[in-house]
CSV table of C-alpha atoms and ligand atoms in Angstrom, one decimal:
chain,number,residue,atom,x,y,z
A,1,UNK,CA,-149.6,-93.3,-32.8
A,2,UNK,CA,-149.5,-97.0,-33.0
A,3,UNK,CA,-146.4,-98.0,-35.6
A,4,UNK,CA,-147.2,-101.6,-35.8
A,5,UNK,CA,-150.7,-101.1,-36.6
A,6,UNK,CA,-151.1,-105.5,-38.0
A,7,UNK,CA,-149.4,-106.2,-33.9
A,8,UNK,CA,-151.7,-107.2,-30.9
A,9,UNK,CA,-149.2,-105.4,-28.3
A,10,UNK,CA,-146.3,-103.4,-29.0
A,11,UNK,CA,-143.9,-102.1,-26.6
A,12,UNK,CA,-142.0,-98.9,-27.8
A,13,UNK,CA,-138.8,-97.6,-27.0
A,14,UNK,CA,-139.6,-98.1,-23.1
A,15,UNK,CA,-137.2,-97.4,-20.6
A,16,UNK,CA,-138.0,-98.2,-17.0
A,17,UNK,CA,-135.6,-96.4,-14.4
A,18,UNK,CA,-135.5,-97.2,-10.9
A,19,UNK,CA,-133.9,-94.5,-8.9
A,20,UNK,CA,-131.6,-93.6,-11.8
A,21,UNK,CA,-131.1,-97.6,-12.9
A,22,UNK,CA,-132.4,-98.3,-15.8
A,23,UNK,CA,-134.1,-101.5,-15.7
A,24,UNK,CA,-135.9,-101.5,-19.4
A,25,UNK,CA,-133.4,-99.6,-21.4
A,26,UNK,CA,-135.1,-98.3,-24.9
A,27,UNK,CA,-137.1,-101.9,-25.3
A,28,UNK,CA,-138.6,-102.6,-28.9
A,29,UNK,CA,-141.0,-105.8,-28.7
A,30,UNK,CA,-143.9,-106.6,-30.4
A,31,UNK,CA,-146.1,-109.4,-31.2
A,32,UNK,CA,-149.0,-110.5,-33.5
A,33,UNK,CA,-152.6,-112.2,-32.3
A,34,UNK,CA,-152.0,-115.8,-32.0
A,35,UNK,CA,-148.2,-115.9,-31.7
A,36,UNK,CA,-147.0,-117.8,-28.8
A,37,UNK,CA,-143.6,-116.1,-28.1
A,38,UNK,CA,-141.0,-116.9,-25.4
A,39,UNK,CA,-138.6,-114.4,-23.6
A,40,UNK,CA,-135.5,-115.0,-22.0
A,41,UNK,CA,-132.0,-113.6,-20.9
A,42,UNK,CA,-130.1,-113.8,-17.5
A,43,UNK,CA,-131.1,-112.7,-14.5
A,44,UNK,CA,-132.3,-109.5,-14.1
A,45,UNK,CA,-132.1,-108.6,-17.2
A,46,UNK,CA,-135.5,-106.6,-17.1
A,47,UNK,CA,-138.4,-110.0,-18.1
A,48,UNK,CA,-140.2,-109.4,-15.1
A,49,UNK,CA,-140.3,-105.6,-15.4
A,50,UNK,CA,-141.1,-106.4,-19.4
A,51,UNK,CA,-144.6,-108.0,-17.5
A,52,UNK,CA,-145.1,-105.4,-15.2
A,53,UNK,CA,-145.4,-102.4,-17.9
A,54,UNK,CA,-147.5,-104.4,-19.9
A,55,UNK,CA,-149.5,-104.9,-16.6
A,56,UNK,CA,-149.5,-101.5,-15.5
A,57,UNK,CA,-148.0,-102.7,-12.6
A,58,UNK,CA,-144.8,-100.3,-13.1
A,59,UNK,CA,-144.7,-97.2,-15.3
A,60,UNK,CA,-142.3,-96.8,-18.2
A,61,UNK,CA,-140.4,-93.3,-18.1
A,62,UNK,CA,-140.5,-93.3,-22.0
A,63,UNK,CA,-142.1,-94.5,-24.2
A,64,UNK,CA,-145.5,-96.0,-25.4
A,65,UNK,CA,-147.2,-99.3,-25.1
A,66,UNK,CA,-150.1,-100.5,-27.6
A,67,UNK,CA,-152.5,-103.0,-27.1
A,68,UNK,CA,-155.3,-103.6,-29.7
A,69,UNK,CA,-154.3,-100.3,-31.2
A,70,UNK,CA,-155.0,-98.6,-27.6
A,71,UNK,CA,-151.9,-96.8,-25.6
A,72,UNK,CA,-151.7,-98.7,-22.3
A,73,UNK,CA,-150.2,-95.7,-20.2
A,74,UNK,CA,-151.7,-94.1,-17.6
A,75,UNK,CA,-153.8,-96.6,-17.4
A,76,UNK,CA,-154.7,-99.2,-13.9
A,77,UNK,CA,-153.9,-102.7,-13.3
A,78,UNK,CA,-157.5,-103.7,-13.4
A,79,UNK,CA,-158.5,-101.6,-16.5
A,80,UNK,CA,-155.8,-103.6,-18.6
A,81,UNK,CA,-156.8,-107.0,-17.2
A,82,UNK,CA,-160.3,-106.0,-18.4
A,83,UNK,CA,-159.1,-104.8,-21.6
A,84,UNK,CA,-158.2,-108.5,-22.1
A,85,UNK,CA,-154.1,-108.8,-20.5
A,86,UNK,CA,-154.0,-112.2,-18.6
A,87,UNK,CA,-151.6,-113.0,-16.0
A,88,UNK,CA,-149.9,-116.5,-14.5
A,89,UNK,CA,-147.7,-115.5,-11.8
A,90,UNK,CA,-144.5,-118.0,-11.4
A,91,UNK,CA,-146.2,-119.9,-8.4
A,92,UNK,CA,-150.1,-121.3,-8.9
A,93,UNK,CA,-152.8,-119.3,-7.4
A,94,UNK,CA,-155.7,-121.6,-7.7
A,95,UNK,CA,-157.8,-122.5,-4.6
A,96,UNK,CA,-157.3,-125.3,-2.9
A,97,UNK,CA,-159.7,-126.2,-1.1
A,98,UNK,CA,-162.1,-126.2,-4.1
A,99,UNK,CA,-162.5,-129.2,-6.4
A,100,UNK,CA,-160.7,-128.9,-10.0
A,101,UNK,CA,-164.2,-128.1,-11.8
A,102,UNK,CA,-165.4,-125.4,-8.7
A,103,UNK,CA,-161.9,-123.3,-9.5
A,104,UNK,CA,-162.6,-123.1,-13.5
A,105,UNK,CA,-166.7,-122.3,-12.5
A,106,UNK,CA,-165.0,-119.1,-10.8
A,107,UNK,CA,-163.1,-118.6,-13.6
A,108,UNK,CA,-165.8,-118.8,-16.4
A,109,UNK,CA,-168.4,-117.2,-14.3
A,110,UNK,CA,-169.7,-113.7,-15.2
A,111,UNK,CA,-169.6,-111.5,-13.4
A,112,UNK,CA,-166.7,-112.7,-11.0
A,113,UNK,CA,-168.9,-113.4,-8.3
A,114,UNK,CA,-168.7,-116.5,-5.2
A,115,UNK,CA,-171.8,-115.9,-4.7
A,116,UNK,CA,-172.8,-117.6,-8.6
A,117,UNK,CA,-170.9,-120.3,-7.0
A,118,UNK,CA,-172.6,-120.9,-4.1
A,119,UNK,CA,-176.1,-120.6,-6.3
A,120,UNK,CA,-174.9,-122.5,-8.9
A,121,UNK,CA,-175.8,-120.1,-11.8
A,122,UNK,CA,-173.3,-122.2,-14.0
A,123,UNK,CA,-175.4,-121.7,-17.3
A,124,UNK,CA,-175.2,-124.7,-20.2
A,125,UNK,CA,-172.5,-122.9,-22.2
A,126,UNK,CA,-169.9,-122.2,-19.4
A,127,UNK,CA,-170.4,-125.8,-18.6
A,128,UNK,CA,-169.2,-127.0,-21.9
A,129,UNK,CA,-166.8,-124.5,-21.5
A,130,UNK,CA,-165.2,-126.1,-18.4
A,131,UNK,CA,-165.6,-129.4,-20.0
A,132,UNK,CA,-163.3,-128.0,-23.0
A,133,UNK,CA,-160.9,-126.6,-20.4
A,134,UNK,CA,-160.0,-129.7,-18.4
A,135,UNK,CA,-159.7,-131.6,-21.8
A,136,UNK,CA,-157.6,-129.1,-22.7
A,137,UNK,CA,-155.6,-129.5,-19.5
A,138,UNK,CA,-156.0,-133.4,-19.4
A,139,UNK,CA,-157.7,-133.1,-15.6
A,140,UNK,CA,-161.0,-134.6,-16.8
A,141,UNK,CA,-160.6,-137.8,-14.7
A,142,UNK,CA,-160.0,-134.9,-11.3
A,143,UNK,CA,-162.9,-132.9,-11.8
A,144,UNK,CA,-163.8,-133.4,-8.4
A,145,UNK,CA,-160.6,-133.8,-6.8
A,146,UNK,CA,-159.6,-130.7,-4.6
A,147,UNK,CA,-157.1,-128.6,-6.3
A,148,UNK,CA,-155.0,-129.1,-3.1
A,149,UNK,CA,-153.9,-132.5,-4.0
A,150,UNK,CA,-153.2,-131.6,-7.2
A,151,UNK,CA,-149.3,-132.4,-8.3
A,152,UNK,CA,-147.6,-129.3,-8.8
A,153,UNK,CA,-147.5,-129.4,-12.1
A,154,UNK,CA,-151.4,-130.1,-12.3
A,155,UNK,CA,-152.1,-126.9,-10.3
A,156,UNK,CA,-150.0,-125.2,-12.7
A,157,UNK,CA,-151.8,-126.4,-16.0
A,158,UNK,CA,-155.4,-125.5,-14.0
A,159,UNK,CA,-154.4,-122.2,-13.4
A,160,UNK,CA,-153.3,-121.5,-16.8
A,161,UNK,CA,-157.0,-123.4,-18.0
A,162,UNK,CA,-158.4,-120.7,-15.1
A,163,UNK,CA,-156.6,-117.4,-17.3
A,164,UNK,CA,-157.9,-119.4,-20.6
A,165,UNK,CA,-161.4,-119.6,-18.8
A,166,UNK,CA,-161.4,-115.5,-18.9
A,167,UNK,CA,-161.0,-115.3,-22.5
A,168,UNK,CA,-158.1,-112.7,-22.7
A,169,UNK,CA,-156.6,-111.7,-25.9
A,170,UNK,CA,-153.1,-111.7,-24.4
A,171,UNK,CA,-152.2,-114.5,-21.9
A,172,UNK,CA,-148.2,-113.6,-20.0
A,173,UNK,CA,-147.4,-116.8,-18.6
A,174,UNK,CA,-143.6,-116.3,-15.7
A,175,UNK,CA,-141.7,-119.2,-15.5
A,176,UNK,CA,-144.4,-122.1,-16.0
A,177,UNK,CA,-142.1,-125.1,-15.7
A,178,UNK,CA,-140.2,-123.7,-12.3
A,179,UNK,CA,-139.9,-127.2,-9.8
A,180,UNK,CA,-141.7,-129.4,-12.5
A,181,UNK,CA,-140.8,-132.9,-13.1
A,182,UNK,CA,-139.5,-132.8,-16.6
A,183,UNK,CA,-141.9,-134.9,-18.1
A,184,UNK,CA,-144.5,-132.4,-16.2
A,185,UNK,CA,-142.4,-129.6,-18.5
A,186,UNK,CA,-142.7,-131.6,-21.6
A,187,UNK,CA,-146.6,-131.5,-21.4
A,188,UNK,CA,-146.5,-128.0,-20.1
A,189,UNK,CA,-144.6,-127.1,-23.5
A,190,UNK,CA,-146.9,-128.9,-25.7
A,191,UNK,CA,-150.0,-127.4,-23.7
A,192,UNK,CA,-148.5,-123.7,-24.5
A,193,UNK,CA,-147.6,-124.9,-27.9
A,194,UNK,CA,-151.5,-126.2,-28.3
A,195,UNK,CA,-153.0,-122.5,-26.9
A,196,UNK,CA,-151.1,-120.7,-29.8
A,197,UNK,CA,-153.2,-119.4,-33.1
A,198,UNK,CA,-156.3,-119.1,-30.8
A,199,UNK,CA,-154.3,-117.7,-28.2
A,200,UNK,CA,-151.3,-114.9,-28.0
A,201,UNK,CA,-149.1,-116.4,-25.5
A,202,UNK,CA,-145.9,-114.7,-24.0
A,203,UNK,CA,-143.9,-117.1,-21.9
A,204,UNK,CA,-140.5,-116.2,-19.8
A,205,UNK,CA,-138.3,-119.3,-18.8
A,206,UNK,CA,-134.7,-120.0,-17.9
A,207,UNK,CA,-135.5,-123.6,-19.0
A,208,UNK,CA,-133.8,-124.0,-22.5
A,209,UNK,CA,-135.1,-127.6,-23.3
A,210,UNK,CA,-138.8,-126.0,-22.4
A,211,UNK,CA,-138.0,-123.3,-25.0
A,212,UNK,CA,-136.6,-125.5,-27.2
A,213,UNK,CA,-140.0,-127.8,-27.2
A,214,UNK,CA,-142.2,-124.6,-27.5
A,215,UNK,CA,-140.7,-124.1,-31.1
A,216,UNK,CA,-141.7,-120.3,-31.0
A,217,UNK,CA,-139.8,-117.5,-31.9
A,218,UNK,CA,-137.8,-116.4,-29.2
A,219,UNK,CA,-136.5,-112.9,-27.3
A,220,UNK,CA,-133.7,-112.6,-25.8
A,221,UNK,CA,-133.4,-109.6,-23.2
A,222,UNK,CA,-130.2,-108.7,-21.9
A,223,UNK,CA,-129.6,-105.3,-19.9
A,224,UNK,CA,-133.2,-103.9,-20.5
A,225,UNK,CA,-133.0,-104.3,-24.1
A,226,UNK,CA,-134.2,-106.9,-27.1
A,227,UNK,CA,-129.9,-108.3,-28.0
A,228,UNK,CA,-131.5,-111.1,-30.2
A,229,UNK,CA,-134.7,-112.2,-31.7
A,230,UNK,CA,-135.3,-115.3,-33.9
A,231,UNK,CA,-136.3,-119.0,-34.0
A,232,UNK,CA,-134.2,-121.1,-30.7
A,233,UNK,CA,-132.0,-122.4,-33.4
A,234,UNK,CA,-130.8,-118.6,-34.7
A,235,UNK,CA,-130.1,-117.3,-30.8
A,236,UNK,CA,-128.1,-120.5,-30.2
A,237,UNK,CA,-126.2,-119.5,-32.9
A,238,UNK,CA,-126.0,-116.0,-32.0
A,239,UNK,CA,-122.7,-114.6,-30.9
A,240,UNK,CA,-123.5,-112.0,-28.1
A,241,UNK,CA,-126.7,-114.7,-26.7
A,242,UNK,CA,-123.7,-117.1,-26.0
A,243,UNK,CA,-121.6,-114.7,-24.8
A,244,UNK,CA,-124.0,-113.2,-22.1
A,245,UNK,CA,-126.4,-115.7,-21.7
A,246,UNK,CA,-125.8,-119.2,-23.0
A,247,UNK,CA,-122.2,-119.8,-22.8
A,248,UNK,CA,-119.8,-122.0,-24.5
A,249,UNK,CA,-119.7,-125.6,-23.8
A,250,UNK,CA,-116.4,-126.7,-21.5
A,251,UNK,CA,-113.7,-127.5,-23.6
B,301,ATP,N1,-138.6,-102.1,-7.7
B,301,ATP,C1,-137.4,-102.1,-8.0
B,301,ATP,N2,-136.5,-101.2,-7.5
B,301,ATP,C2,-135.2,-101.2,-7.9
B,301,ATP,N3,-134.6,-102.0,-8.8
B,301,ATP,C3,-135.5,-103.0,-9.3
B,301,ATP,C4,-136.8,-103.1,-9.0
B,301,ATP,N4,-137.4,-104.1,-9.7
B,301,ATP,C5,-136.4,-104.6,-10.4
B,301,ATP,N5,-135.2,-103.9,-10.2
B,301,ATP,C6,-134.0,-104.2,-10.9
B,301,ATP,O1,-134.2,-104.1,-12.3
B,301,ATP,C7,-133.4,-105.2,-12.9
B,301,ATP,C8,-134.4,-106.0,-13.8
B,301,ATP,O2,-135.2,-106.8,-12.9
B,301,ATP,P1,-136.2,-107.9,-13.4
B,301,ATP,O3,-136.8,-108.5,-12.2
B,301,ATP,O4,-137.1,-107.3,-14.4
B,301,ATP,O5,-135.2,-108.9,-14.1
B,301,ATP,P2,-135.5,-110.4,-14.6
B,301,ATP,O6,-135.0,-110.6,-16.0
B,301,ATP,O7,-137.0,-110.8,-14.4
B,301,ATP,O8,-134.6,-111.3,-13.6
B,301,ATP,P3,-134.8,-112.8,-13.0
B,301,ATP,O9,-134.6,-113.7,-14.2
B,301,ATP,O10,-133.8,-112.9,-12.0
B,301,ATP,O11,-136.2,-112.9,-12.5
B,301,ATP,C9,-132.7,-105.9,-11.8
B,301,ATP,O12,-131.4,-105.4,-11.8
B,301,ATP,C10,-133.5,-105.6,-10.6
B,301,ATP,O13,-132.6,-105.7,-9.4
């Protein structure tokens, strides 16, 4: 039974074990719709795995996961996605050789079909809907560039309008601002910061100043396990984040 009945997703007491180590070790996370949240914590302590349950992409070996009130295990990759669980994988995955406005047709198009490409069945609505998305994204002036000569930090902002373009209630968003310029992170914050009340957002970064500009509440994961949740200015604060995680300036 679903504890945290006013949550969108709710992760409870998982524990993930690989061969005996346990990657997610009793994990307690949940969020409500429209909350843009960001996770962090060292390396390998467990963010990625954190995705993949939610994903189905790795089973827990305890405990339950809710999404809109529904248990999540057992259940496929593809099944979740189409119960409304977006994905943005660390490195883009749009298609290049496809002009800005033919890679958020794909993604607005229903069913996900090339072949409503090549005919053109765009219909009125999911043209204002791609019109919305690159305003959202600022790309309106490359609408017909190829995606290809994008910056890096452009193909990054169309492939989070292309998970927007499906409508999921849930979008997990891995280490946006990896190899962006800073000011490219700056707008990447404030365009994650812009998605949240219509959207649930979860976003995992090492990039402290990116945190920092996305004003959320914040997780902190260490070992498999939630050490420290709270606005960026209470983890700063917090004893055991500085200790495993942040550090103490140099004396
Ligand atoms: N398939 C696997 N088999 C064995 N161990 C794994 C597997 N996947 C992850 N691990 C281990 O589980 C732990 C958590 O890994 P995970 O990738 O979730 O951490 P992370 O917080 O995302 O780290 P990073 O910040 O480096 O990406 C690590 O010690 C990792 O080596």
């Amino acid at each position: 039974m679903n504890k945290n009945t006013n949550s969108l997703l709710s992760l409870e007491n998982i524990s993930v074990s690989f061969e005996g180590f346990l990657a997610l070790n009793d994990l307690n996370l949940s969020l409500k719709t429209g909350e843009l949240r960001a996770v962090i914590g060292p390396n390998g302590a467990g963010k990625t795995t954190f995705l993949d349950v939610i994903t189905g992409k790795v089973k827990p070996t305890k405990g339950d996961v809710f999404f809109k009130g529904k248990s999540l295990i057992g259940r496929k990759e593809h099944k979740i996605a189409r119960l409304g669980v977006g994905r943005k994988f660390q490195s883009p995955r749009v298609f290049e050789n496809l002009t800005v406005k033919e890679n958020l047709e794909i993604s607005v198009s229903t069913p996900k079909s090339p072949l409503n490409l090549i005919n053109k069945k765009i219909k009125n609505d999911q043209l204002d809907e791609i019109e919305h998305l690159m305003k959202v994204i600022n790309l309106s002036k490359k609408i017909n560039s190829k995606a290809g000569a994008l910056s890096h930090g452009q193909k990054q902002w169309l492939e989070i309008a292309m998970l927007l373009g499906q409508k999921p209630d849930l979008m997990l968003v891995d280490e946006p601002v990896a190899g962006l310029t800073d000011e490219e992170t700056d707008l990447t914050a404030d365009l994650l910061k812009s998605l949240s009340g219509e959207n649930t957002v979860v976003v995992i970064d090492h990039d402290m100043e990116f945190i920092r500009r996305l004003d959320s509440n914040v997780s902190v994961l260490n070992q498999g396990t939630v050490l420290c949740e709270g606005t960026m200015d209470t983890i700063q604060n917090d004893k055991r984040v500085i200790d495993v995680y942040l550090g103490r300036p140099e004396e």
